[in-house]
Structure formats: C-alpha cells, structure tokens
Tab-separated table of C-alpha atoms (C1' of nucleotides) in Angstrom:
chain	number	residue	atom	x	y	z
A	1031	MET	CA	0.010	0.016	-0.023
A	1032	ALA	CA	2.540	2.540	1.121
A	1033	ARG	CA	4.515	3.849	-1.911
A	1034	THR	CA	7.620	4.765	-0.055
A	1035	GLY	CA	9.483	3.659	3.107
A	1036	GLN	CA	8.123	6.678	4.858
A	1037	PRO	CA	5.044	5.629	6.699
A	1038	GLN	CA	2.041	7.881	6.276
A	1039	ASP	CA	-0.151	7.729	9.326
A	1040	PRO	CA	1.273	4.393	10.617
A	1041	VAL	CA	-1.414	4.238	13.228
A	1042	SER	CA	-4.456	6.378	13.701
A	1043	THR	CA	-4.700	8.748	16.651
A	1044	PRO	CA	-7.486	6.792	18.444
A	1045	GLN	CA	-5.321	3.583	18.163
A	1046	ARG	CA	-2.306	5.438	19.485
A	1047	ILE	CA	-4.294	6.494	22.483
A	1048	LEU	CA	-5.691	3.020	23.082
A	1049	ASP	CA	-2.173	1.489	22.914
A	1050	ALA	CA	-0.768	3.954	25.373
A	1051	ALA	CA	-3.718	3.730	27.723
A	1052	GLU	CA	-3.563	-0.093	27.668
A	1053	GLU	CA	0.162	-0.102	28.647
A	1054	LEU	CA	-0.203	2.537	31.331
A	1055	PHE	CA	-3.425	1.220	32.817
A	1056	ALA	CA	-1.811	-2.204	33.015
A	1057	GLU	CA	1.161	-0.834	34.884
A	1058	HIS	CA	-0.473	1.666	37.235
A	1059	GLY	CA	-4.188	0.877	37.294
A	1060	PHE	CA	-7.130	3.137	36.402
A	1061	ASP	CA	-6.471	5.762	39.005
A	1062	GLY	CA	-2.712	5.568	38.825
A	1063	VAL	CA	-2.579	7.142	35.379
A	1064	SER	CA	-3.544	10.616	34.175
A	1065	ILE	CA	-4.942	11.475	30.780
A	1066	ARG	CA	-1.912	13.696	30.408
A	1067	GLN	CA	0.445	10.713	30.760
A	1068	ILE	CA	-1.560	8.734	28.319
A	1069	THR	CA	-1.609	11.287	25.598
A	1070	ALA	CA	2.022	12.160	26.213
A	1071	ARG	CA	2.992	8.538	25.582
A	1072	ALA	CA	0.736	8.412	22.586
A	1073	GLY	CA	2.421	11.506	21.263
A	1074	VAL	CA	-0.832	13.378	20.790
A	1075	GLU	CA	-2.407	16.414	22.448
A	1076	LEU	CA	-4.224	16.172	25.728
A	1077	ALA	CA	-7.589	17.238	24.390
A	1078	LEU	CA	-7.647	14.390	21.763
A	1079	ALA	CA	-8.335	11.667	24.439
A	1080	ASN	CA	-11.553	13.323	25.428
A	1081	TYR	CA	-12.485	14.154	21.840
A	1082	HIS	CA	-12.228	10.537	20.658
A	1083	PHE	CA	-13.292	8.583	23.717
A	1084	GLY	CA	-15.101	10.863	26.028
A	1085	PRO	CA	-14.485	10.662	29.793
A	1086	LYS	CA	-11.644	8.617	31.190
A	1087	GLN	CA	-13.934	5.777	32.249
A	1088	ASP	CA	-15.108	5.366	28.653
A	1089	LEU	CA	-11.511	5.166	27.468
A	1090	PHE	CA	-10.860	2.410	30.027
A	1091	VAL	CA	-13.865	0.473	28.775
A	1092	ALA	CA	-12.729	0.870	25.214
A	1093	VAL	CA	-9.300	-0.599	26.158
A	1094	ILE	CA	-10.849	-3.603	27.848
A	1095	THR	CA	-13.372	-4.336	25.006
A	1096	ARG	CA	-10.987	-3.876	22.161
A	1097	ARG	CA	-9.175	-7.208	22.581
A	1098	ALA	CA	-11.989	-9.143	24.259
A	1099	ASP	CA	-13.784	-9.961	21.037
A	1100	ALA	CA	-10.780	-11.434	19.236
A	1101	LEU	CA	-9.991	-13.491	22.369
A	1102	ASN	CA	-13.469	-14.815	22.913
A	1103	SER	CA	-14.256	-15.576	19.237
A	1104	GLU	CA	-11.138	-17.695	19.123
A	1105	ARG	CA	-12.089	-19.441	22.353
A	1106	ARG	CA	-15.522	-20.133	20.935
A	1107	ARG	CA	-14.072	-21.506	17.727
A	1108	LEU	CA	-11.817	-23.968	19.647
A	1109	LEU	CA	-14.566	-24.962	22.099
A	1110	GLU	CA	-16.980	-25.691	19.257
A	1111	ALA	CA	-14.377	-27.770	17.482
A	1112	LEU	CA	-14.080	-30.217	20.342
A	1113	PRO	CA	-15.420	-33.830	19.923
A	1114	GLU	CA	-18.718	-34.703	21.596
A	1115	PRO	CA	-18.584	-35.290	24.426
A	1116	PRO	CA	-15.434	-33.119	24.914
A	1117	THR	CA	-12.609	-34.206	27.151
A	1118	VAL	CA	-11.684	-32.237	30.248
A	1119	GLU	CA	-8.216	-31.585	28.861
A	1120	GLY	CA	-9.711	-30.405	25.560
A	1121	LEU	CA	-11.963	-27.875	27.257
A	1122	ILE	CA	-9.242	-26.381	29.458
A	1123	ASP	CA	-6.877	-26.168	26.486
A	1124	ALA	CA	-9.486	-24.532	24.231
A	1125	PHE	CA	-10.254	-22.030	26.978
A	1126	SER	CA	-6.706	-21.099	27.803
A	1127	ARG	CA	-4.862	-21.485	24.531
A	1128	PRO	CA	-6.021	-18.363	22.805
A	1129	PHE	CA	-4.658	-16.227	25.552
A	1130	LEU	CA	-1.451	-18.234	25.378
A	1131	GLU	CA	-1.073	-17.772	21.614
A	1132	LYS	CA	-1.898	-14.048	21.754
A	1133	SER	CA	0.495	-13.445	24.653
A	1134	VAL	CA	3.332	-15.271	22.961
A	1135	HIS	CA	2.922	-14.261	19.357
A	1136	GLY	CA	0.407	-11.343	19.449
A	1137	GLY	CA	2.833	-8.503	20.226
A	1138	PRO	CA	3.511	-6.516	23.405
A	1139	GLY	CA	0.031	-5.090	23.545
A	1140	TRP	CA	-1.324	-8.472	24.541
A	1141	LYS	CA	1.042	-8.783	27.469
A	1142	SER	CA	-0.178	-5.456	28.737
A	1143	TYR	CA	-3.733	-6.567	28.235
A	1144	ALA	CA	-3.108	-9.721	30.299
A	1145	ARG	CA	-1.734	-7.638	33.150
A	1146	LEU	CA	-4.688	-5.301	32.925
A	1147	ILE	CA	-7.166	-8.126	32.962
A	1148	ALA	CA	-5.449	-9.628	36.042
A	1149	GLN	CA	-5.699	-6.340	37.922
A	1150	THR	CA	-9.289	-5.775	36.870
A	1151	ALA	CA	-10.620	-9.246	37.534
A	1152	ASN	CA	-9.254	-9.153	41.127
A	1153	ALA	CA	-10.566	-5.716	41.859
A	1154	ALA	CA	-13.857	-4.982	43.653
A	1155	ARG	CA	-14.860	-1.998	41.511
A	1156	TRP	CA	-16.993	-0.822	38.646
A	1157	THR	CA	-14.191	-1.873	36.357
A	1158	ARG	CA	-14.755	-5.536	37.280
A	1159	ASP	CA	-18.346	-5.395	36.000
A	1160	ILE	CA	-17.048	-4.559	32.581
A	1161	MET	CA	-15.000	-7.771	32.715
A	1162	THR	CA	-17.865	-9.990	33.561
A	1163	ALA	CA	-19.927	-8.479	30.801
A	1164	GLN	CA	-17.145	-9.336	28.394
A	1165	PHE	CA	-16.180	-12.829	29.661
A	1166	ASP	CA	-19.214	-14.375	31.197
A	1167	PRO	CA	-20.833	-15.461	27.892
A	1168	ILE	CA	-17.763	-17.646	26.940
A	1169	ALA	CA	-17.668	-18.966	30.461
A	1170	GLU	CA	-21.082	-20.345	29.953
A	1171	VAL	CA	-19.930	-22.220	26.858
A	1172	PHE	CA	-17.015	-23.699	28.872
A	1173	LEU	CA	-19.230	-24.754	31.704
A	1174	ALA	CA	-21.744	-26.388	29.375
A	1175	GLY	CA	-18.919	-28.359	27.830
A	1176	MET	CA	-17.643	-29.416	31.235
A	1177	ARG	CA	-21.087	-30.505	32.146
A	1178	ARG	CA	-21.013	-32.970	29.285
A	1179	ALA	CA	-17.402	-34.010	29.892
A	1180	LEU	CA	-18.106	-34.840	33.544
A	1181	PRO	CA	-21.753	-35.997	33.756
A	1182	GLY	CA	-21.177	-37.353	37.187
A	1183	ALA	CA	-20.005	-34.077	38.696
A	1184	GLN	CA	-22.138	-31.827	40.847
A	1185	GLU	CA	-23.053	-28.427	39.411
A	1186	GLU	CA	-21.287	-26.679	42.245
A	1187	ASP	CA	-18.034	-28.530	41.519
A	1188	LEU	CA	-18.182	-27.282	37.899
A	1189	TYR	CA	-18.437	-23.652	39.047
A	1190	TRP	CA	-15.725	-23.637	41.633
A	1191	GLY	CA	-13.424	-25.624	39.503
A	1192	PHE	CA	-13.810	-22.893	36.872
A	1193	HIS	CA	-13.101	-20.337	39.485
A	1194	PHE	CA	-9.792	-22.088	40.413
A	1195	LEU	CA	-8.904	-22.304	36.786
A	1196	VAL	CA	-9.639	-18.603	36.121
A	1197	GLY	CA	-7.600	-17.603	39.176
A	1198	ALA	CA	-4.582	-19.552	38.079
A	1199	MET	CA	-4.791	-18.421	34.502
A	1200	THR	CA	-5.112	-14.804	35.574
A	1201	LEU	CA	-2.015	-14.845	37.650
A	1202	MET	CA	-0.105	-16.929	35.146
A	1203	PHE	CA	-0.762	-14.651	32.156
A	1204	ALA	CA	-0.104	-11.558	34.229
A	1205	GLU	CA	3.517	-12.640	34.372
A	1206	THR	CA	4.131	-10.840	37.676
A	1207	GLY	CA	7.512	-12.470	38.165
A	1208	ARG	CA	6.768	-13.821	41.561
A	1209	ILE	CA	8.066	-17.288	40.694
A	1210	ASP	CA	11.139	-15.752	39.146
A	1211	ALA	CA	12.090	-14.240	42.466
A	1212	LEU	CA	10.901	-17.232	44.528
A	1213	SER	CA	12.922	-19.700	42.471
A	1214	GLY	CA	16.015	-17.494	42.370
A	1215	GLY	CA	15.634	-17.047	38.620
A	1216	ARG	CA	15.478	-20.801	37.835
A	1217	PHE	CA	11.898	-20.570	36.432
A	1218	ARG	CA	10.582	-17.684	34.518
A	1219	ALA	CA	7.096	-16.205	34.176
A	1220	GLY	CA	7.806	-15.544	30.478
A	1221	ASP	CA	7.993	-19.280	29.696
A	1222	LEU	CA	4.247	-19.318	29.122
A	1223	GLU	CA	4.364	-22.525	27.021
A	1224	ARG	CA	6.076	-24.473	29.825
A	1225	ILE	CA	3.611	-23.175	32.302
A	1226	HIS	CA	0.615	-23.923	30.072
A	1227	ALA	CA	1.928	-27.482	29.493
A	1228	ARG	CA	1.460	-27.890	33.226
A	1229	LEU	CA	-1.737	-25.924	33.622
A	1230	VAL	CA	-3.838	-28.269	31.451
A	1231	PRO	CA	-3.022	-31.551	33.211
A	1232	PHE	CA	-3.024	-29.883	36.588
A	1233	MET	CA	-6.544	-28.390	36.204
A	1234	ALA	CA	-7.863	-31.454	34.484
A	1235	ALA	CA	-6.755	-33.654	37.356
A	1236	GLY	CA	-8.379	-31.244	39.785
A	1237	TYR	CA	-11.649	-31.226	37.954
A	1238	ARG	CA	-11.675	-35.020	37.812
A	1239	ALA	CA	-10.958	-35.299	41.547
A	1240	LEU	CA	-14.068	-33.173	42.305
A	1241	ALA	CA	-16.189	-35.266	39.988
A	1242	GLU	CA	-14.899	-38.583	41.331
A	1243	VAL	CA	-15.731	-37.600	44.938
A	1244	ALA	CA	-19.196	-36.671	43.835
A	1245	SER	CA	-19.648	-40.044	42.002
A	1246	GLY	CA	-18.013	-41.945	44.808
A	1247	ASN	CA	-20.367	-40.564	47.452
A	1248	ARG	CA	-23.239	-42.452	45.852
A	1249	ALA	CA	-21.360	-45.752	45.552
A	1250	SER	CA	-19.151	-45.926	48.690
A	1251	ARG	CA	-18.400	-43.730	51.708
A	1252	LYS	CA	-14.715	-44.177	51.950
B	1340	MET	CA	-11.085	-2.318	82.418
B	1341	ALA	CA	-13.637	0.303	81.488
B	1342	ARG	CA	-15.565	1.387	84.555
B	1343	THR	CA	-18.793	2.341	82.725
B	1344	GLY	CA	-20.642	1.379	79.579
B	1345	GLN	CA	-19.202	4.453	77.917
B	1346	PRO	CA	-16.109	3.430	76.049
B	1347	GLN	CA	-13.035	5.549	76.486
B	1348	ASP	CA	-10.776	5.543	73.506
B	1349	PRO	CA	-12.259	2.336	72.044
B	1350	VAL	CA	-9.597	2.160	69.369
B	1351	SER	CA	-6.491	4.356	69.100
B	1352	THR	CA	-6.101	6.869	66.324
B	1353	PRO	CA	-3.438	4.898	64.405
B	1354	GLN	CA	-5.667	1.863	64.442
B	1355	ARG	CA	-8.693	3.857	63.238
B	1356	ILE	CA	-6.629	5.136	60.388
B	1357	LEU	CA	-5.363	1.628	59.571
B	1358	ASP	CA	-8.849	0.142	59.546
B	1359	ALA	CA	-10.195	2.919	57.343
B	1360	ALA	CA	-7.208	2.746	54.984
B	1361	GLU	CA	-7.551	-1.080	54.735
B	1362	GLU	CA	-11.177	-0.835	53.736
B	1363	LEU	CA	-10.807	1.979	51.242
B	1364	PHE	CA	-7.573	0.637	49.654
B	1365	ALA	CA	-9.277	-2.758	49.185
B	1366	GLU	CA	-12.233	-1.141	47.406
B	1367	HIS	CA	-10.477	1.476	45.252
B	1368	GLY	CA	-6.737	0.640	45.156
B	1369	PHE	CA	-3.800	2.796	46.281
B	1370	ASP	CA	-4.393	5.586	43.827
B	1371	GLY	CA	-8.149	5.521	43.997
B	1372	VAL	CA	-8.224	6.756	47.570
B	1373	SER	CA	-7.129	10.072	49.040
B	1374	ILE	CA	-5.776	10.652	52.473
B	1375	ARG	CA	-8.711	12.911	53.029
B	1376	GLN	CA	-11.156	10.132	52.400
B	1377	ILE	CA	-9.231	7.833	54.735
B	1378	THR	CA	-9.075	10.258	57.624
B	1379	ALA	CA	-12.694	11.257	57.068
B	1380	ARG	CA	-13.819	7.674	57.324
B	1381	ALA	CA	-11.628	7.106	60.402
B	1382	GLY	CA	-13.114	10.254	61.962
B	1383	VAL	CA	-9.780	11.948	62.533
B	1384	GLU	CA	-8.107	15.067	61.155
B	1385	LEU	CA	-6.293	15.003	57.836
B	1386	ALA	CA	-2.965	15.784	59.302
B	1387	LEU	CA	-2.967	12.768	61.643
B	1388	ALA	CA	-2.355	10.299	58.917
B	1389	ASN	CA	0.921	11.849	57.973
B	1390	TYR	CA	1.831	12.341	61.647
B	1391	HIS	CA	1.358	8.689	62.529
B	1392	PHE	CA	2.417	7.001	59.374
B	1393	GLY	CA	4.361	9.405	57.243
B	1394	PRO	CA	3.756	9.501	53.472
B	1395	LYS	CA	0.837	7.744	51.831
B	1396	GLN	CA	3.020	4.883	50.597
B	1397	ASP	CA	4.192	4.112	54.165
B	1398	LEU	CA	0.618	3.971	55.304
B	1399	PHE	CA	-0.113	1.421	52.563
B	1400	VAL	CA	2.886	-0.657	53.645
B	1401	ALA	CA	1.631	-0.547	57.233
B	1402	VAL	CA	-1.801	-1.852	56.182
B	1403	ILE	CA	-0.268	-4.749	54.276
B	1404	THR	CA	2.175	-5.746	56.972
B	1405	ARG	CA	-0.228	-5.445	59.909
B	1406	ARG	CA	-2.022	-8.720	59.270
B	1407	ALA	CA	0.688	-10.603	57.357
B	1408	ASP	CA	2.488	-11.636	60.559
B	1409	ALA	CA	-0.617	-13.151	62.221
B	1410	LEU	CA	-1.410	-14.972	58.982
B	1411	ASN	CA	2.012	-16.335	58.329
B	1412	SER	CA	2.825	-17.383	61.850
B	1413	GLU	CA	-0.406	-19.453	61.902
B	1414	ARG	CA	0.513	-20.955	58.522
B	1415	ARG	CA	3.961	-21.805	59.860
B	1416	ARG	CA	2.500	-23.414	62.984
B	1417	LEU	CA	0.207	-25.630	60.878
B	1418	LEU	CA	2.958	-26.519	58.368
B	1419	GLU	CA	5.380	-27.515	61.097
B	1420	ALA	CA	2.689	-29.678	62.760
B	1421	LEU	CA	2.293	-31.887	59.735
B	1422	PRO	CA	3.641	-35.476	59.813
B	1423	GLU	CA	6.888	-36.313	58.185
B	1424	PRO	CA	6.713	-36.669	55.269
B	1425	PRO	CA	3.634	-34.418	54.924
B	1426	THR	CA	0.779	-35.254	52.609
B	1427	VAL	CA	-0.067	-33.115	49.668
B	1428	GLU	CA	-3.503	-32.429	51.121
B	1429	GLY	CA	-2.045	-31.601	54.503
B	1430	LEU	CA	0.306	-28.977	52.968
B	1431	ILE	CA	-2.406	-27.319	50.912
B	1432	ASP	CA	-4.737	-27.273	53.900
B	1433	ALA	CA	-2.098	-25.800	56.269
B	1434	PHE	CA	-1.290	-23.113	53.730
B	1435	SER	CA	-4.863	-22.065	52.972
B	1436	ARG	CA	-6.778	-22.700	56.213
B	1437	PRO	CA	-5.396	-19.683	58.205
B	1438	PHE	CA	-6.799	-17.299	55.613
B	1439	LEU	CA	-10.066	-19.240	55.587
B	1440	GLU	CA	-10.387	-19.062	59.397
B	1441	LYS	CA	-9.532	-15.352	59.572
B	1442	SER	CA	-11.839	-14.512	56.712
B	1443	VAL	CA	-14.786	-16.422	58.218
B	1444	HIS	CA	-14.278	-15.678	61.885
B	1445	GLY	CA	-11.753	-12.804	62.062
B	1446	GLY	CA	-14.102	-9.859	61.450
B	1447	PRO	CA	-14.714	-7.614	58.441
B	1448	GLY	CA	-11.204	-6.262	58.425
B	1449	TRP	CA	-9.950	-9.586	57.132
B	1450	LYS	CA	-12.349	-9.623	54.265
B	1451	SER	CA	-11.002	-6.188	53.234
B	1452	TYR	CA	-7.523	-7.500	53.671
B	1453	ALA	CA	-8.218	-10.446	51.331
B	1454	ARG	CA	-9.486	-8.143	48.595
B	1455	LEU	CA	-6.491	-5.881	49.085
B	1456	ILE	CA	-4.122	-8.762	48.783
B	1457	ALA	CA	-5.818	-9.957	45.615
B	1458	GLN	CA	-5.451	-6.574	43.986
B	1459	THR	CA	-1.903	-6.128	45.061
B	1460	ALA	CA	-0.721	-9.611	44.102
B	1461	ASN	CA	-1.993	-9.219	40.598
B	1462	ALA	CA	-0.596	-5.700	40.088
B	1463	ALA	CA	2.645	-4.966	38.368
B	1464	ARG	CA	3.768	-2.205	40.682
B	1465	TRP	CA	5.916	-1.300	43.664
B	1466	THR	CA	3.084	-2.453	45.854
B	1467	ARG	CA	3.610	-6.021	44.711
B	1468	ASP	CA	7.179	-6.032	46.011
B	1469	ILE	CA	5.884	-5.440	49.492
B	1470	MET	CA	3.720	-8.576	49.032
B	1471	THR	CA	6.574	-10.774	48.018
B	1472	ALA	CA	8.692	-9.597	50.948
B	1473	GLN	CA	5.865	-10.547	53.309
B	1474	PHE	CA	4.832	-13.817	51.790
B	1475	ASP	CA	7.834	-15.399	50.082
B	1476	PRO	CA	9.382	-16.786	53.315
B	1477	ILE	CA	6.321	-18.846	54.089
B	1478	ALA	CA	6.133	-19.922	50.461
B	1479	GLU	CA	9.599	-21.474	50.838
B	1480	VAL	CA	8.335	-23.568	53.806
B	1481	PHE	CA	5.378	-24.767	51.674
B	1482	LEU	CA	7.635	-25.679	48.758
B	1483	ALA	CA	10.063	-27.520	51.048
B	1484	GLY	CA	7.227	-29.596	52.380
B	1485	MET	CA	5.911	-30.335	48.954
B	1486	ARG	CA	9.412	-31.402	47.909
B	1487	ARG	CA	9.229	-34.105	50.608
B	1488	ALA	CA	5.592	-35.001	49.923
B	1489	LEU	CA	6.252	-35.613	46.224
B	1490	PRO	CA	9.885	-36.752	46.000
B	1491	GLY	CA	9.322	-37.864	42.351
B	1492	ALA	CA	8.192	-34.444	41.147
B	1493	GLN	CA	10.394	-32.077	39.152
B	1494	GLU	CA	11.453	-28.857	40.858
B	1495	GLU	CA	9.646	-26.846	38.138
B	1496	ASP	CA	6.360	-28.692	38.729
B	1497	LEU	CA	6.505	-27.676	42.480
B	1498	TYR	CA	6.844	-24.018	41.594
B	1499	TRP	CA	4.095	-23.795	38.920
B	1500	GLY	CA	1.755	-25.848	40.981
B	1501	PHE	CA	2.321	-23.364	43.735
B	1502	HIS	CA	1.560	-20.535	41.365
B	1503	PHE	CA	-1.696	-22.123	40.324
B	1504	LEU	CA	-2.682	-22.618	43.967
B	1505	VAL	CA	-1.837	-19.001	44.859
B	1506	GLY	CA	-3.815	-17.718	41.881
B	1507	ALA	CA	-6.880	-19.784	42.804
B	1508	MET	CA	-6.680	-18.867	46.513
B	1509	THR	CA	-6.284	-15.159	45.730
B	1510	LEU	CA	-9.345	-15.022	43.584
B	1511	MET	CA	-11.309	-17.208	45.979
B	1512	PHE	CA	-10.634	-15.159	49.155
B	1513	ALA	CA	-11.194	-11.895	47.274
B	1514	GLU	CA	-14.993	-12.886	47.060
B	1515	THR	CA	-15.411	-10.880	43.864
B	1516	GLY	CA	-18.847	-12.370	43.297
B	1517	ARG	CA	-18.124	-13.484	39.756
B	1518	ILE	CA	-19.516	-17.007	40.376
B	1519	ASP	CA	-22.575	-15.553	42.081
B	1520	ALA	CA	-23.464	-13.747	38.888
B	1521	LEU	CA	-22.417	-16.566	36.621
B	1522	SER	CA	-24.406	-19.161	38.436
B	1523	GLY	CA	-27.483	-16.957	38.758
B	1524	GLY	CA	-27.019	-16.737	42.478
B	1525	ARG	CA	-26.924	-20.554	42.989
B	1526	PHE	CA	-23.380	-20.469	44.399
B	1527	ARG	CA	-21.998	-17.725	46.547
B	1528	ALA	CA	-18.509	-16.356	46.987
B	1529	GLY	CA	-19.191	-16.002	50.667
B	1530	ASP	CA	-19.491	-19.694	51.253
B	1531	LEU	CA	-15.762	-19.985	51.801
B	1532	GLU	CA	-15.939	-23.324	53.658
B	1533	ARG	CA	-17.704	-25.016	50.752
B	1534	ILE	CA	-15.125	-23.595	48.303
B	1535	HIS	CA	-12.197	-24.532	50.513
B	1536	ALA	CA	-13.552	-28.072	50.812
B	1537	ARG	CA	-13.086	-28.297	47.022
B	1538	LEU	CA	-9.934	-26.347	46.833
B	1539	VAL	CA	-7.871	-28.837	48.780
B	1540	PRO	CA	-8.739	-32.005	46.778
B	1541	PHE	CA	-8.670	-30.084	43.530
B	1542	MET	CA	-5.188	-28.705	44.064
B	1543	ALA	CA	-3.889	-31.933	45.573
B	1544	ALA	CA	-4.938	-33.825	42.480
B	1545	GLY	CA	-3.368	-31.271	40.223
B	1546	TYR	CA	-0.074	-31.428	42.123
B	1547	ARG	CA	-0.146	-35.291	41.984
B	1548	ALA	CA	-0.848	-35.303	38.206
B	1549	LEU	CA	2.268	-33.163	37.582
B	1550	ALA	CA	4.364	-35.454	39.786
B	1551	GLU	CA	3.034	-38.608	38.148
B	1552	VAL	CA	3.889	-37.338	34.661
B	1553	ALA	CA	7.343	-36.595	35.820
B	1554	SER	CA	7.856	-40.110	37.390
B	1555	GLY	CA	6.214	-41.776	34.336
B	1556	ASN	CA	8.569	-40.050	32.003
B	1557	ARG	CA	11.438	-42.138	33.374
B	1558	ALA	CA	9.471	-45.460	33.295
B	1559	SER	CA	7.420	-45.277	30.124
B	1560	ARG	CA	6.839	-42.774	27.310
B	1561	LYS	CA	3.129	-43.123	27.029
C	415	DG	C1'	-1.017	14.225	70.006
C	416	DT	C1'	-4.311	17.101	67.751
C	417	DC	C1'	-6.036	20.918	64.916
C	418	DT	C1'	-6.176	24.919	61.419
C	419	DA	C1'	-4.409	26.855	57.452
C	420	DT	C1'	-2.162	26.700	53.398
C	421	DA	C1'	1.553	26.051	49.977
C	422	DG	C1'	2.502	23.992	45.654
C	423	DC	C1'	1.017	21.010	42.313
C	424	DT	C1'	-1.857	17.811	39.387
C	425	DT	C1'	-6.130	16.364	37.982
C	426	DG	C1'	-10.254	15.728	34.358
C	427	DA	C1'	-12.661	18.296	31.297
C	428	DT	C1'	-13.732	21.832	28.005
C	429	DA	C1'	-14.134	26.414	25.305
C	430	DG	C1'	-12.756	28.287	21.298
C	431	DA	C1'	-9.331	29.287	17.491
C	432	DC	C1'	-7.793	27.007	13.350
D	943	DG	C1'	-9.552	16.550	13.786
D	944	DT	C1'	-6.148	19.127	16.130
D	945	DC	C1'	-4.142	22.526	19.192
D	946	DT	C1'	-3.713	26.246	22.959
D	947	DA	C1'	-5.267	27.958	27.056
D	948	DT	C1'	-7.561	27.576	31.149
D	949	DC	C1'	-10.908	26.547	34.942
D	950	DA	C1'	-12.503	24.624	39.160
D	951	DA	C1'	-11.489	21.008	41.990
D	952	DG	C1'	-8.750	17.892	44.353
D	953	DC	C1'	-4.405	16.253	45.798
D	954	DT	C1'	-0.169	15.386	49.290
D	955	DA	C1'	2.448	17.244	52.610
D	956	DT	C1'	3.708	20.369	56.131
D	957	DA	C1'	4.252	24.518	59.212
D	958	DG	C1'	2.903	26.281	63.369
D	959	DA	C1'	-0.550	27.193	67.241
D	960	DC	C1'	-2.281	24.768	71.122
DNA sequence: GTCTATAGCTTGATAGAC
DNA sequence: GTCTATCAAGCTATAGAC
C-alpha cells in the first residue's frame, strides 16, 4: 500500500491513544494514570483523548473491550471444534490456548492486556463489571462443555473448578515475576508454554478429583 | 477495664486510620483513595495520617504488613505440625486454612484485607514487592514440604503448581462475586468453607498429576 | 497528640481558534 | 480533527498554634 518507506499515518490517533492507555493502565491501574500521561506517551495532544473517547472511564472500557472480542471468538471456535462429548483436557486447552497464543505471538500489547485483565478481575470495583460482561458468555460455553465431559459431577463443583482455573490463568498470564524471584531465577514467568503445558493436566486432574468424589459418594463412603 | 458502659478510646487513632485505609484501599486501590477520604472515614483530622504513618506509601505498607504476621505465623504453625513426610492435602490445607479461618471468623477487616491482597498480588507495581517480601518466606516452607511429599516431582512442577494454587486462593478469598453472577445466584463467593472443601482435593490432584507425569517419563513414554 | 491553614501542584474536562 | 489555554477542584504534605 505505502508507496515509499516513509510511513504515512502508521497508526491512527485513536489507536495510538488506546495503545498508550492499555500499557499505562496495565502498569499503574485506572487511578494511577492521568490522561496527560496517556496522551504524552501516545504523542498526541491532551484534548484528543476526550474528543475521541469521552471521559476517562469510557477510555478504560474501550481498552478492555478492544481485545476481548478477538480473544473470545477464538475461544468459541476452539470450544466448538471439540469432539462430543469433549474431554476435560480439551476444554481447558481450548479455553486457555487463545490467551497463550496471543500473549506469545500477538505482540507486546497482549502482554499489557493480560496484566490489565489480572488487575481488573481481582478488583472490587465498577471496572470488574465490565470484565464479567465481556467474559461471562464464553464462560457459559466452557461450563456447558464441562457438564457433558463430567456428567457425574455436581453443578457446584463445575463452578468452583472454573473459579480455580480462572484464578490460576489470571495470575499466570499476568507474568508478575513472583516465581522468578521465589525460585532464584530458575523458572521464569515468560515461559508461558512451559507453564501452560502444566496448567492443562493440573486443572484437568483437579476437575476429575471433584467429579470422582461426587460419584463416589453415591457408591461408597470411603 | 472500662468502669462504665461508655467506652473511653475504644480504638487508638493509628488503628482507626489503619482500619479505614484497609477498607478503602481494598475497594479502590492505592491511587483510587485520598488521605482525605481515609481520615474522614476514620473520623480523625487530615494531618494525623501523616503524623502517625508518614507519606501515603508508608501507610499502605503498614496496612499490608499489619495482618501478614498473624497470617504467616499461623501458617507456619500448621505446616510444622504436619507429619513427616507431609501429605499433599495436609500442605495445601495448612497453607490455605489460616486465611479461611481469619476471613470467616476474624471480622470484616480480614475480608477487606483479602481483597487488598488480591489486587496487590496481581498488580505489576511497587506495591507487589511489599507482598513478596511478606509472603515469600512462608512460600519457601510450603515448597520444602511439597518437595518431601512428592519426591518424584520435578522442581519446576512444584513452583508452577504453587503458582496455580496461589492464583486460585487469591481470587477465591477476594470474594469478587463473579460466580454468584455466573451461576445466577446458585453459588456464593461467601461460602468460603464450601469452596475450601473443594480447593484442597482439587489442588492436591493437580499436584499429583504433575508429579506422576514426571515419574512416568522415566519409566514409560506413554 | 491534635487541629487549622495553606503552599504547591496535578487532575479531568472543555471552550474556542484554526 | 487538532491545538492552545484555562478553569475549578482535588491532591499530598507540612508549618505552626495549642
């Protein structure tokens, strides 16, 4: 498209603002960043943030929702491609792999997005409500699949198992570096493929343990 | 002690400030709360926060560290009371039960504290470094126990399993209410005992699955 | 140890020229 | 769509009287 090596409008102003906001919100949280800092990093004037996105809260919502669609449509595609009935491992992989792929190969914006999601999901604020609106529909698809994969499990087990999975995934993709420090640098948060290779069998075994206790309660006490 | 029903200095000013700061930091994050709001909720004058705790950051550190000692000494007590070698379930229970007990029976301050920990652990900020300083020593004790409980496991499995456990615990004790909404109110984040009764077997099975794969790799490929 | 008063700065948002 | 200029409000931190 571009005729010369000189880029003409490489990225639009709204996109520059979104990218800067994503990075800074991820690092400092909603209240830890000013619109001045965002527009300065984006290389645009202060007034343009409000012109394109309205108040600061609306800009935050725009940052969250921008990547949620791409993530969830990929999740839905993988979940619907599973055999019937699906396996526990297949469900967990289909639910977690899109974030893995985006984080590893999607560019630095996806790393910021993962950190932002981790902060927001664990907060007790209006920001968390945006998250549930974005991610609860795909959670229903996951839970419906798990209901068929583990027909002996109690409903309650399916939900709390999902909660454990989400908590682990959230912390994992946030790449906080806690294990780096704890292990003296032997294991690194950036090795997402290595962690994911353990996440799937770990969570699958956990889910199965809950389902087996439920089934076992009907057959034997011990 | 008090001679009449009228309480004299029911709680000291520093404690009132800590309680108010804990509740507001948990709800809005470090940058989402002003010292004015904190002192107003505590019912003391603005200047007293700085007098007793210094700058805002030092007040935040004081809030985090106040309950960490009680929590970790109880964890250490339970971990050291385990049989030798410990069981996987025993380790996970000893590590998670103190937070459960405090959150259920310790008063509302512990609920705020859990939400604050969840926010802080998932952040990528200076606040997170305070957390690791407070909680990494007890994590070493947990990991050393798991090393004896699962002698066949790889070192890397022990660390990432711990990471999954911490992520799930963090989200669980934060009581964000996500499952309440997702389940249409059938299951509630406040039922911490019910969730904990599932956390222990779930995480134990996950840990064992990682260890069995590691042992199996030496004996057979499949 | 508590209170009043305030200095010095940053904030989100917008009005109005271009 | 972009830029300059600015407003009213809120912020942390502290000085100094009591």
